[in-house]
Coordinates of C-alpha atoms in Angstrom, one line a residue:
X1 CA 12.1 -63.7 11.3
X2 CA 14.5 -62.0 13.8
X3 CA 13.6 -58.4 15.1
X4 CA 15.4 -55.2 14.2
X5 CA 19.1 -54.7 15.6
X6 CA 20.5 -51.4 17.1
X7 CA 24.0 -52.0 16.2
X8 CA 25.7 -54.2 13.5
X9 CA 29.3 -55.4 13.6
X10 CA 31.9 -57.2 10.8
X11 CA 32.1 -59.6 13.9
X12 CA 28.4 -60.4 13.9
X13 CA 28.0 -62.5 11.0
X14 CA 28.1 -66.5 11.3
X15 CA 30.3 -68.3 9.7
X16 CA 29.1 -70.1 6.5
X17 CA 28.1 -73.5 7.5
X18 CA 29.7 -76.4 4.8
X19 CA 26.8 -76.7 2.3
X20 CA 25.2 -80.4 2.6
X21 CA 25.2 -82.3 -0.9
X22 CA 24.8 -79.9 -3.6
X23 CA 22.5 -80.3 -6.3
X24 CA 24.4 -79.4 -9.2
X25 CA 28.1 -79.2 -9.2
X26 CA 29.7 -76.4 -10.9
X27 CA 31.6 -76.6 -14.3
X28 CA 34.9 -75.1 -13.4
X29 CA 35.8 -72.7 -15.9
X30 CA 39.8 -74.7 -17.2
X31 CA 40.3 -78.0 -17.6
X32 CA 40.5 -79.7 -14.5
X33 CA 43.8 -81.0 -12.9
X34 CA 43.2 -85.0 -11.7
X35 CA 45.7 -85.2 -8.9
X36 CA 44.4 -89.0 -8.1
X37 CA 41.4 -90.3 -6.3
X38 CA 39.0 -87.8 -4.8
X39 CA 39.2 -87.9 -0.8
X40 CA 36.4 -88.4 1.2
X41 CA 37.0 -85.3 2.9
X42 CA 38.2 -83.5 0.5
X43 CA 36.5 -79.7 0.6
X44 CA 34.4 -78.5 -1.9
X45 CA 35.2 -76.6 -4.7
X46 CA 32.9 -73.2 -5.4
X47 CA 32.8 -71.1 -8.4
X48 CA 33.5 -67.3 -7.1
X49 CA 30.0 -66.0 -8.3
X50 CA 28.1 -69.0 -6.6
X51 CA 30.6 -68.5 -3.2
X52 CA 29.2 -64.5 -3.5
X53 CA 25.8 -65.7 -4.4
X54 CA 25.5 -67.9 -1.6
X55 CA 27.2 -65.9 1.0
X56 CA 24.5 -62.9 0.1
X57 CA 21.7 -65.3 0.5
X58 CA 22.8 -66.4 4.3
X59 CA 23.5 -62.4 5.3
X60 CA 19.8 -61.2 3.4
X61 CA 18.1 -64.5 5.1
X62 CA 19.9 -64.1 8.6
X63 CA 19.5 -60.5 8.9
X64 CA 16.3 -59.1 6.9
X65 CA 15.9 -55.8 8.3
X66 CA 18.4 -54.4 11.1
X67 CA 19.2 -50.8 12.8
X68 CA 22.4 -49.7 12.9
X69 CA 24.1 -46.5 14.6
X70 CA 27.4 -44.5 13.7
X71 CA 29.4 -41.6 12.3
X72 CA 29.0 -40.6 8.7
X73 CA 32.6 -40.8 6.5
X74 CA 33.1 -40.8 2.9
X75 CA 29.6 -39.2 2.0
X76 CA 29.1 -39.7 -2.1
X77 CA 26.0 -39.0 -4.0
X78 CA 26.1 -39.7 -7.7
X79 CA 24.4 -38.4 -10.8
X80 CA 22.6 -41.3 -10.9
X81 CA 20.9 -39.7 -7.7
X82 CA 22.1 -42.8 -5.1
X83 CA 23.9 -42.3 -2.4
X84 CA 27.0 -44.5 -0.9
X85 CA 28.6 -43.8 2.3
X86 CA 30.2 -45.6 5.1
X87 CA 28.8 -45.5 8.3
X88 CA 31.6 -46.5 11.3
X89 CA 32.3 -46.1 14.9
X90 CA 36.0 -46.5 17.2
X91 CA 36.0 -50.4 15.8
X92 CA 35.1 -51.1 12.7
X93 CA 33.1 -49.4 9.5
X94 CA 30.4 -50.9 7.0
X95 CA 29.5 -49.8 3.3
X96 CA 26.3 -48.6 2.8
X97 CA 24.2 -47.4 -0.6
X98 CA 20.7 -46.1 -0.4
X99 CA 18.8 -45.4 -3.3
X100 CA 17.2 -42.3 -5.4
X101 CA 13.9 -44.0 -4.8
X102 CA 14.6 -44.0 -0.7
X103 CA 16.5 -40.9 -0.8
X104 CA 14.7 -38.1 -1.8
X105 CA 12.2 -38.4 1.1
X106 CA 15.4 -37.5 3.8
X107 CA 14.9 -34.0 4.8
X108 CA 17.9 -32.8 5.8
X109 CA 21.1 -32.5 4.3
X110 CA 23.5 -35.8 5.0
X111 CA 27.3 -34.4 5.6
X112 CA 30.2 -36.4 6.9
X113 CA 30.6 -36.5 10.9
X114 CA 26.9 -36.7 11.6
X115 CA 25.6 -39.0 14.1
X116 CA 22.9 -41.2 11.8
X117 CA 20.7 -44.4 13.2
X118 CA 19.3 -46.0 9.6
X119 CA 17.6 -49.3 8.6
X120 CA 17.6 -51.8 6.2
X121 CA 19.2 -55.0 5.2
X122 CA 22.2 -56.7 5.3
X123 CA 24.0 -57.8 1.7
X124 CA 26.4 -59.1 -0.3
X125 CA 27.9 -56.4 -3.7
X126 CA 28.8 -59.9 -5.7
X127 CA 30.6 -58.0 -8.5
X128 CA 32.9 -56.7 -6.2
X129 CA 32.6 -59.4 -3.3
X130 CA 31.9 -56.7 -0.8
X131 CA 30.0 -56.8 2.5
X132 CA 27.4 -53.9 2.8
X133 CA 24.4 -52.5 3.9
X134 CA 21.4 -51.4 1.7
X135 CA 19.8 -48.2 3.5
X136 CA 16.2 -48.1 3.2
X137 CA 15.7 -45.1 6.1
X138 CA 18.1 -42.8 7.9
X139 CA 17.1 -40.5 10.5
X140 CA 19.7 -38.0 12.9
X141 CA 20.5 -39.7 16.3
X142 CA 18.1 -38.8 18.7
X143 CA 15.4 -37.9 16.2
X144 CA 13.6 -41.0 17.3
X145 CA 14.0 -39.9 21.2
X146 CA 12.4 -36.3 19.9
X147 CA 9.5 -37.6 18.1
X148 CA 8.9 -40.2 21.0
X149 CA 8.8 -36.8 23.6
X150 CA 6.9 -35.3 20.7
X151 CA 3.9 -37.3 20.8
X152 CA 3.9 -37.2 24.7
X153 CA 3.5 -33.9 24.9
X154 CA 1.1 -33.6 22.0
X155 CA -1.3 -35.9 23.9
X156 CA -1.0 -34.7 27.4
X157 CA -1.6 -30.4 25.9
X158 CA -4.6 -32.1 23.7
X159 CA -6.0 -33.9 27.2
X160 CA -5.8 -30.5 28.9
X161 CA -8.0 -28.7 26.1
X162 CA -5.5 -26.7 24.4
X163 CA -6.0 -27.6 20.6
X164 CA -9.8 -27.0 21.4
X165 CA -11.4 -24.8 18.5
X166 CA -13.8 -23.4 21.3
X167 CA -10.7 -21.4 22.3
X168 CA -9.3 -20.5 19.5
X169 CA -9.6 -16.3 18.2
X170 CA -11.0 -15.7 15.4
X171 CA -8.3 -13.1 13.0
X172 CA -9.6 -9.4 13.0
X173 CA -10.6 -8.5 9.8
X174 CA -8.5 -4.9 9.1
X175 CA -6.2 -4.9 11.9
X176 CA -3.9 -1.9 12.6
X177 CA -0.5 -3.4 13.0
X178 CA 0.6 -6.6 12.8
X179 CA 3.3 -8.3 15.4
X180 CA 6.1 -10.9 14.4
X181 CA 8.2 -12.8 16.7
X182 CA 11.0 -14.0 14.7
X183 CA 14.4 -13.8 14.7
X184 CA 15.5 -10.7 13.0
X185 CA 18.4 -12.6 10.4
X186 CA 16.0 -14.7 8.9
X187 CA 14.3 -15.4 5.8
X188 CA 11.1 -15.7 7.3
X189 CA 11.2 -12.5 8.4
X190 CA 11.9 -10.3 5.0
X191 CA 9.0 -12.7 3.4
X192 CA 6.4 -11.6 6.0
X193 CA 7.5 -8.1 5.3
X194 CA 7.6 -8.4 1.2
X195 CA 4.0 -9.7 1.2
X196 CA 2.7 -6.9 3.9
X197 CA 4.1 -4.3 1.5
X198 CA 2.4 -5.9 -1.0
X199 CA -1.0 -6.5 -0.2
X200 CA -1.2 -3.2 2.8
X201 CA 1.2 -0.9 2.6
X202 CA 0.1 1.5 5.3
X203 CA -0.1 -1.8 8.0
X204 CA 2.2 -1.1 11.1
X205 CA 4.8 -4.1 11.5
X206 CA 6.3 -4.3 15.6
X207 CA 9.0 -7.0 15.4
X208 CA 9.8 -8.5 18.6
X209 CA 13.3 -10.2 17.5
X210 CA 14.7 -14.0 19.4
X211 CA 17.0 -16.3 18.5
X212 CA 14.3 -19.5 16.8
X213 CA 17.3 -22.2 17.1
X214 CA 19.6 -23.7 19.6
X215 CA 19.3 -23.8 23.4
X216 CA 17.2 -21.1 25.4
X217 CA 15.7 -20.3 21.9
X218 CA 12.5 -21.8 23.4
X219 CA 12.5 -19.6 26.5
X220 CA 13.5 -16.1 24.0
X221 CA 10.6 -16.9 21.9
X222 CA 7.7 -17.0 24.7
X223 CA 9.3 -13.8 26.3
X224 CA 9.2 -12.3 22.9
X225 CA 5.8 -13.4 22.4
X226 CA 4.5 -12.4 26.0
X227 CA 5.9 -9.1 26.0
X228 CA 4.3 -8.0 22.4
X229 CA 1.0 -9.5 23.3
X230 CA 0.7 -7.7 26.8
X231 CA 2.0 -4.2 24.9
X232 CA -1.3 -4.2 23.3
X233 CA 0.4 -2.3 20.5
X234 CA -0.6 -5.1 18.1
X235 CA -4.2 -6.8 16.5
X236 CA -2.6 -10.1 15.8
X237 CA 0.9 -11.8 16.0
X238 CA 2.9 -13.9 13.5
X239 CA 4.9 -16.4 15.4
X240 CA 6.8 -18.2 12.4
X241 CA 10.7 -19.1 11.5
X242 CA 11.9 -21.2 8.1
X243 CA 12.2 -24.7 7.2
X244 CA 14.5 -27.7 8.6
X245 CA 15.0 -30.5 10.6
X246 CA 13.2 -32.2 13.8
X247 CA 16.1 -30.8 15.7
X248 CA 15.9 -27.4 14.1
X249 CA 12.2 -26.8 15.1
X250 CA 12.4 -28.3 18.3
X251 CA 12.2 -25.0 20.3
X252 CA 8.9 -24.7 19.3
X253 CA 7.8 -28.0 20.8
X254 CA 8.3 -26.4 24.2
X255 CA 5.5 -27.1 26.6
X256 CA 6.0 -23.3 28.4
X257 CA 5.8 -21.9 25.1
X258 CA 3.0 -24.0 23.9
X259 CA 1.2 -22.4 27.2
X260 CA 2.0 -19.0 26.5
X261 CA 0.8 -19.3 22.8
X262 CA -2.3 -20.3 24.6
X263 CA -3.1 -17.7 27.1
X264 CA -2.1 -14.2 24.5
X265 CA -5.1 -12.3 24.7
X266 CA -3.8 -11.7 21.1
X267 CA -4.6 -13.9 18.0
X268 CA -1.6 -15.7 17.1
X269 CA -0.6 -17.1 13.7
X270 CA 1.7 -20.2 14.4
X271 CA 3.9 -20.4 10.6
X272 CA 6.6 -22.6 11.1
X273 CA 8.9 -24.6 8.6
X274 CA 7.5 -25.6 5.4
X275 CA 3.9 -26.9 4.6
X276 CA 5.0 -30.4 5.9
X277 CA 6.6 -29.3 9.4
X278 CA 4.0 -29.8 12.2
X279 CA 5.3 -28.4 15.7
X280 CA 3.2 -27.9 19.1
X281 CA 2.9 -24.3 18.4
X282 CA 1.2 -24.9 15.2
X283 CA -1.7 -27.1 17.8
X284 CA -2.0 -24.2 20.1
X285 CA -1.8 -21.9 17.9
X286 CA -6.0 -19.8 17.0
X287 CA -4.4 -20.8 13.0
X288 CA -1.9 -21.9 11.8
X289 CA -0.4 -21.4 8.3
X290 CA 1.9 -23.7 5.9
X291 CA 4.8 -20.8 5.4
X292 CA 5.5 -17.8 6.7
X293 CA 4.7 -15.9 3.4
X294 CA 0.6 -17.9 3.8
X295 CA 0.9 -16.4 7.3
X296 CA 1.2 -12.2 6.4
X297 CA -1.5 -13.1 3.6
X298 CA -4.1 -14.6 5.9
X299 CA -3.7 -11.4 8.6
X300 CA -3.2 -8.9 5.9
X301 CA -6.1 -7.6 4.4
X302 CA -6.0 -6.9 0.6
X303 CA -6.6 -3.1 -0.2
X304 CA -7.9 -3.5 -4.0
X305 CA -10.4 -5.9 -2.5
X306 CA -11.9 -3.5 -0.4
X307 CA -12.2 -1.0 -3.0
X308 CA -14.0 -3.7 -4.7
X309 CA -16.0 -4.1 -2.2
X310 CA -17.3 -0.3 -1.8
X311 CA -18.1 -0.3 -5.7
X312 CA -20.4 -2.9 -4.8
X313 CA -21.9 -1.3 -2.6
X314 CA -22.7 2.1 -4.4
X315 CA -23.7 -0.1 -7.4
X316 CA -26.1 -1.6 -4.6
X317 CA -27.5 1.8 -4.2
X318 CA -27.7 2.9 -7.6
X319 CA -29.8 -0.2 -8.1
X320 CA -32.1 0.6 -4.7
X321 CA -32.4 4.4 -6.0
X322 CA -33.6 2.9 -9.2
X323 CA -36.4 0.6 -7.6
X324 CA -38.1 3.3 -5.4
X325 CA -38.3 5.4 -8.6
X326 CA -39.7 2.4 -10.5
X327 CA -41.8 2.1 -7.9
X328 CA -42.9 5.7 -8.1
X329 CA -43.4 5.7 -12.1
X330 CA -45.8 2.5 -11.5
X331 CA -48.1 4.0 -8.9
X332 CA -48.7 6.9 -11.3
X333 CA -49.4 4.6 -14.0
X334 CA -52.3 3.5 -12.0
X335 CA -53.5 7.1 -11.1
X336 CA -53.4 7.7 -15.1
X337 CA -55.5 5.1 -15.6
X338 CA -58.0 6.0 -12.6
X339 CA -58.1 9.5 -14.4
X340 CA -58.1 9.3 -17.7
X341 CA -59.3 13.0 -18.3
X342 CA -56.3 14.5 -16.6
X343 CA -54.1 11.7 -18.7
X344 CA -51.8 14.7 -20.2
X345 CA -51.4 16.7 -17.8
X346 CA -50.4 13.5 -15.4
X347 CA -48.0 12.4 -18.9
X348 CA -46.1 16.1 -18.1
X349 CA -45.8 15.8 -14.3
X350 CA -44.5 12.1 -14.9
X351 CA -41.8 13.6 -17.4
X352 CA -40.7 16.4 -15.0
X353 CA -40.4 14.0 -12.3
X354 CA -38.4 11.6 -14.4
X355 CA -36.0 14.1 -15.3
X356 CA -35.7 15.6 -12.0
X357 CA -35.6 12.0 -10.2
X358 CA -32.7 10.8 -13.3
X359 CA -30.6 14.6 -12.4
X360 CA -30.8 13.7 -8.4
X361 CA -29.7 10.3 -8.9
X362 CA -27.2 11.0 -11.5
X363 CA -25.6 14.1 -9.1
X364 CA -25.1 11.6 -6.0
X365 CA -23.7 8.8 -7.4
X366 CA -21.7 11.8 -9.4
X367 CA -20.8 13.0 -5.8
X368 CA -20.6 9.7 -4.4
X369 CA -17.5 8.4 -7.1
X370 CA -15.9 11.9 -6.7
X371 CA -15.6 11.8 -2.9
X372 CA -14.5 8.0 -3.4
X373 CA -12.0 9.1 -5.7
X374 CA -10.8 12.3 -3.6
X375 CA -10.6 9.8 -0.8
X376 CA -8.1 7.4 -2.5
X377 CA -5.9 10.0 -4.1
X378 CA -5.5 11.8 -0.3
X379 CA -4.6 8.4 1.0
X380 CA -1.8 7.5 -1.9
X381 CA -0.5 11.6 -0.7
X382 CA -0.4 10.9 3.0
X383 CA 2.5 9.1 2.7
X384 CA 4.2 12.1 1.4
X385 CA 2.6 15.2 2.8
X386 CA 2.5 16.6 6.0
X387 CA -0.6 14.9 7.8
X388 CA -1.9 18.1 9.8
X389 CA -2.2 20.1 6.6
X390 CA -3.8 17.4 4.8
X391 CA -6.2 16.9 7.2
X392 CA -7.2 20.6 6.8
X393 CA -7.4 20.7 3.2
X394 CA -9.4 17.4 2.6
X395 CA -11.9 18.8 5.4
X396 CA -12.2 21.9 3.7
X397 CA -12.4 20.2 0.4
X398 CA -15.0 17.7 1.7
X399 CA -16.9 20.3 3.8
X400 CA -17.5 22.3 0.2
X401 CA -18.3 19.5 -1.2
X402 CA -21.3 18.7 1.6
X403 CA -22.2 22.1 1.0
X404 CA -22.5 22.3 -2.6
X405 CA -24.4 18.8 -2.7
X406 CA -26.9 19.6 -0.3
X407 CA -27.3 23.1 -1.8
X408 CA -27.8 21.1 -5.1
X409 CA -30.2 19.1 -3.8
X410 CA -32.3 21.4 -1.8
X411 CA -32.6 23.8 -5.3
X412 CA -33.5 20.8 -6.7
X413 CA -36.4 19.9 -4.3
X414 CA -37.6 23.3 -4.4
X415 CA -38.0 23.3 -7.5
X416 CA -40.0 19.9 -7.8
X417 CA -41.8 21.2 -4.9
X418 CA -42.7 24.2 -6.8
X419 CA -43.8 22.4 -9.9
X420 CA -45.8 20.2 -7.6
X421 CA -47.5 22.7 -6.0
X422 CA -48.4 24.4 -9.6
X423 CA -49.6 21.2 -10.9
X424 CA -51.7 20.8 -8.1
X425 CA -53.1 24.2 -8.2
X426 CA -54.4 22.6 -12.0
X427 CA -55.2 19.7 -10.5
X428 CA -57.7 20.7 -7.8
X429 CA -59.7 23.2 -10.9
X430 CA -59.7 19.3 -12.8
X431 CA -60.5 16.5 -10.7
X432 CA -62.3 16.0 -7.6
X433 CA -60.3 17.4 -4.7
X434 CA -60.0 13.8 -2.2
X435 CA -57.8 12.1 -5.6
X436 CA -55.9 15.1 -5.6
X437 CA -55.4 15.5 -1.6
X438 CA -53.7 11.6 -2.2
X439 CA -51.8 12.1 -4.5
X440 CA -50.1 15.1 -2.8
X441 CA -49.8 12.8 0.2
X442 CA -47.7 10.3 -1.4
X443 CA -45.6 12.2 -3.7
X444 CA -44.1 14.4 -0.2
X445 CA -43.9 10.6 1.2
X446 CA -41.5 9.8 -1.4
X447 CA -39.7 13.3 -1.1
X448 CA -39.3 12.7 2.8
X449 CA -37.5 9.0 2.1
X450 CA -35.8 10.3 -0.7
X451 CA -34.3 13.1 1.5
X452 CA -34.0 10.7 4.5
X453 CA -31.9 8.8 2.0
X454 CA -30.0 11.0 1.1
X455 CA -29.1 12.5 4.1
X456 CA -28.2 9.4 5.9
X457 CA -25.4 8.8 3.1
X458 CA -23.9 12.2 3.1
X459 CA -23.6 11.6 7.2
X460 CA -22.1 8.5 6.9
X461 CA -19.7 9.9 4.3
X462 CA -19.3 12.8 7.1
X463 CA -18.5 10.3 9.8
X464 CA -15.5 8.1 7.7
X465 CA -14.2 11.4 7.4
X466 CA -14.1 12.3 10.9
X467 CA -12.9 8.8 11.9
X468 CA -10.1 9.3 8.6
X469 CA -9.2 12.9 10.6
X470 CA -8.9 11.8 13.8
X471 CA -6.3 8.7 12.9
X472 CA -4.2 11.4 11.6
X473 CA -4.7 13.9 14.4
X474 CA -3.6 11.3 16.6
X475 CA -0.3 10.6 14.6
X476 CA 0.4 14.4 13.7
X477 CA 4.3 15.3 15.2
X478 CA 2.1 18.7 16.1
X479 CA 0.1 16.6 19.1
X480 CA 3.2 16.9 20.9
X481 CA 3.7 20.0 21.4
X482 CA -0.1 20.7 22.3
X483 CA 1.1 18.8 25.6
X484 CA 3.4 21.9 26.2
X485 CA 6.2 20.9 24.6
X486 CA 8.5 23.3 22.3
X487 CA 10.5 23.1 19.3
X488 CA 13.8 25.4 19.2
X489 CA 16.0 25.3 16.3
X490 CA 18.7 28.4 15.2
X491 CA 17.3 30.9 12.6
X492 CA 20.4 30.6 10.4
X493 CA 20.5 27.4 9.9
X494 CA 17.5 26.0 10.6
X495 CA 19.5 23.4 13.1
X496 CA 17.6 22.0 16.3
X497 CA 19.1 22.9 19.1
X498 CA 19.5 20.0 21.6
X499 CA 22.1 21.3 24.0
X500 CA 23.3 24.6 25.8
X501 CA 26.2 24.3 23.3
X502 CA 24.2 24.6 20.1
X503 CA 22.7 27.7 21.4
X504 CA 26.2 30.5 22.4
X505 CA 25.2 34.2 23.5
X506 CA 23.5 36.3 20.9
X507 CA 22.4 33.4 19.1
X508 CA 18.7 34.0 17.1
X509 CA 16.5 31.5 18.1
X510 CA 13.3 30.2 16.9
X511 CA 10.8 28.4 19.7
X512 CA 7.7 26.8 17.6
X513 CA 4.9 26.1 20.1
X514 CA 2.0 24.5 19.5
X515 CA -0.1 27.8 18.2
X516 CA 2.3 29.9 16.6
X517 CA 6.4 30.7 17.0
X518 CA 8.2 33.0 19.0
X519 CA 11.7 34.5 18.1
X520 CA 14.5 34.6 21.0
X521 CA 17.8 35.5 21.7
X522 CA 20.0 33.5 23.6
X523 CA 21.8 34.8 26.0
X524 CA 24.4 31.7 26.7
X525 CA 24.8 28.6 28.5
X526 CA 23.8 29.3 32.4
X527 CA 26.6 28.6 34.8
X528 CA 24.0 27.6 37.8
X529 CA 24.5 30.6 39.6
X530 CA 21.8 33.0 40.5
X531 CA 22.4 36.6 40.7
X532 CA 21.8 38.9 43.2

């Protein structure tokens, strides 16, 4: 069977050999005309569907499968979902048909003037007698060069270590701001940013914009990507663009890229084309991510599941809380039973510690769900209000809070102390003084862990604050001016002044300062001369 060709031309096929003696001879369709004795060399007749029908078998049979490269003209693609075209070059032109059932797995868009190499077999239309060419595959010209280069590359990074998992950084878990190198037109871009919205609104996007197609694309996109990675302004960088063809994603097959995606001290999320699109980025890459929109869901984390996450937690405690006084209740079961003439009066102190134990309990998960609650309604206000003053008036909110809860609490271990201390005034004048003497021992045991606990949870509460206060410290306008800076704006109209101009002579000025305001008059624009 002869190998693929790269080119096929009109003047390429053979001439029809002159069949040898036929095994049938065709009934001609008329009555035949008898013009005298048949010659010995006479030619043969052939029916015009057995000439097409033998003509197609010699062009299948002499050329099975062959390659052929030209210029697109005359592009049709029918309801039917097949597509005929003619493919030519300076000389000469060929029909060609591909099927729906070959066609839907070409992933670009086929337009008159491109450059396409396809495959398939030569034929013979016999309805309409015409020579053509059944397309089984089609690719662009020079696609098979690129994939060739492609695969080179691919090997020699993977000999060199870089697709090693060993390398590869893990994504933080809540980062702070989230970097994108993408060019600023795209699609890709305004998905990224619809699903950060959604799933974290208060994440910090930096966008480091560069052209993601054509020549120097390659060498914009690892400048872009080196100069956000060494700002360190950014937890993890998105390094994506949309869909299309070999050609299209090319500039992220380029080896100095490919080395600068691995050396960013940065995590970096490789998301480019659709799920099906595999570049060299997406091998260097620490992950890599089908689309652009998988890409902002796998570095952003999702707020509702963290709040999740902390009523887990405090239902954790609430069960924990519940245990120790289970275990409690059960070790004075056992010191009912070891004194069964004090049964009542250890039947009283049992129900005066359940209540108090069930109103401590219920008052700090109380306090626990409020502050939780204060906590999220502050943050959906931040966005909103001012954040200095918000600062002060959760910390003054919170700090009442602490103080209220612990002054709770201590009234309420006073007063178990005190009813402890009375029933073990009874106690000693009932039972022998050692039982007693343990039982006091282990009841303050539990009040020490209980306070322990609960101290340790209103400091950790106190800390998130702090952390929560200091964020916003940092991003308060109000920092500035603590560095010695001033605000001056004009009293009547409230307008910042920003130029000698804005300010004429006799103007009322107001200069805010970091503590306080003072209020000026302007005595004009100086004209750089000093007085004597």
């Amino acid at each position: 069977m002869p190998g693929p060709r790269s080119i096929l031309s009109l003047f390429d096929l053979p001439a029809s050999p002159a069949p040898s003696t036929p095994t049938s001879q065709p009934q001609p369709s008329g009555p035949p005309v008898v013009t005298g004795a048949p010659q010995p060399n006479a030619p043969r007749i052939y029916g015009v569907s057995e000439l097409c029908r033998e003509a197609r078998g010699l062009l299948e049979g002499r050329y099975p499968r062959v390659q052929v490269r030209g210029e697109v003209s005359d592009f049709k693609a029918q309801r039917s979902g097949h597509w005929y075209f003619q493919l030519k070059d300076a000389y000469a032109s060929v029909n060609c048909v591909m099927f729906a059932t070959e066609n839907r797995f070409v992933r670009f868009e086929v337009r008159d003037g491109m450059q396409l190499t396809v495959s398939g077999r030569v034929t013979l239309y016999e309805q309409r007698g015409a020579f053509q060419m059944q397309v089984g595959h089609l690719q662009l010209t020079g696609e098979g060069e690129l994939a060739a280069a492609y695969e080179a590359l691919k090997a020699r990074l993977e000999a060199e270590g870089l697709f090693n998992r060993a390398r590869k950084k893990p994504l933080p878990s809540w980062p702070r701001a989230v970097g994108v190198v993408t060019s600023p037109e795209g699609a890709a871009l305004r998905d990224i940013l619809t699903v950060l919205r959604r799933r974290a609104p208060d994440l910090d996007v930096v966008v480091s914009p560069a052209r993601v197609q054509g020549q120097g694309a390659a060498w914009e996109i690892a400048d872009a990507l080196r100069r956000l990675d060494q700002s360190g302004r950014v937890d993890v960088i998105i390094l994506g663009r949309g869909g299309g063809s070999l050609e299209d994603l090319w500039s992220f097959n380029d080896e100095n890229l490919a080395r600068v995606v691995a050396q960013c001290r940065t995590p970096v999320v490789s998301a480019v084309g659709h799920e099906t699109d595999t570049t060299i980025t997406d091998w260097v890459a620490d992950v890599r991510a089908p689309t652009p929109s998988a890409a902002a869901e796998l570095v952003a984390p999702d707020r509702q599941q963290a709040r999740e996450r902390m009523r887990q937690l405090a239902t954790r405690l609430e069960r924990a809380v519940q245990g120790r006084v289970d275990g409690a209740r059960l070790r004075l079961l056992k010191w009912e039973k070891r004194l069964p003439d004090l049964r009542a009066a250890l039947r009283r102190q049992q129900q005066r510690l359940d209540d108090a134990e069930e109103r401590a309990r219920h008052g700090l998960v109380k306090a626990l769900r409020a502050q939780e609650q204060r906590l999220q309604q502050a943050q959906a206000r931040l966005s909103a209000a001012h954040p200095a003053v918000r600062v002060r008036q959760q910390r003054a909110r919170l700090t009442a809070a602490h103080d209220g809860l612990q002054g709770a609490l201590k009234k309420t271990l006073a007063r178990a102390q005190q009813r402890q201390q009375g029933l073990e005034r009874r106690l000693m004048a009932l039972s022998p003084a050692a039982q007693v003497q343990q039982g006091r021992a282990r009841l303050l045991s539990a009040r020490a862990r209980m306070e322990a606990a609960v101290e340790a949870s209103v400091r950790r509460a106190e800390g998130r604050l702090m952390q929560g206060a200091a964020r916003l410290d940092a991003l308060s306008p109000l920092a500035v001016l603590t560095r010695g800076y001033a605000l001056v704006t004009r009293e009547r109209d409230g307008a910042v002044v920003r130029a000698p101009a804005d300010a004429p002579q006799g103007e009322r000025l107001q200069v805010r300062l970091a503590q306080g305001q003072v209020d000026v008059i302007s005595q004009g624009p100086s004209t750089g001369r000093k007085e004597r």
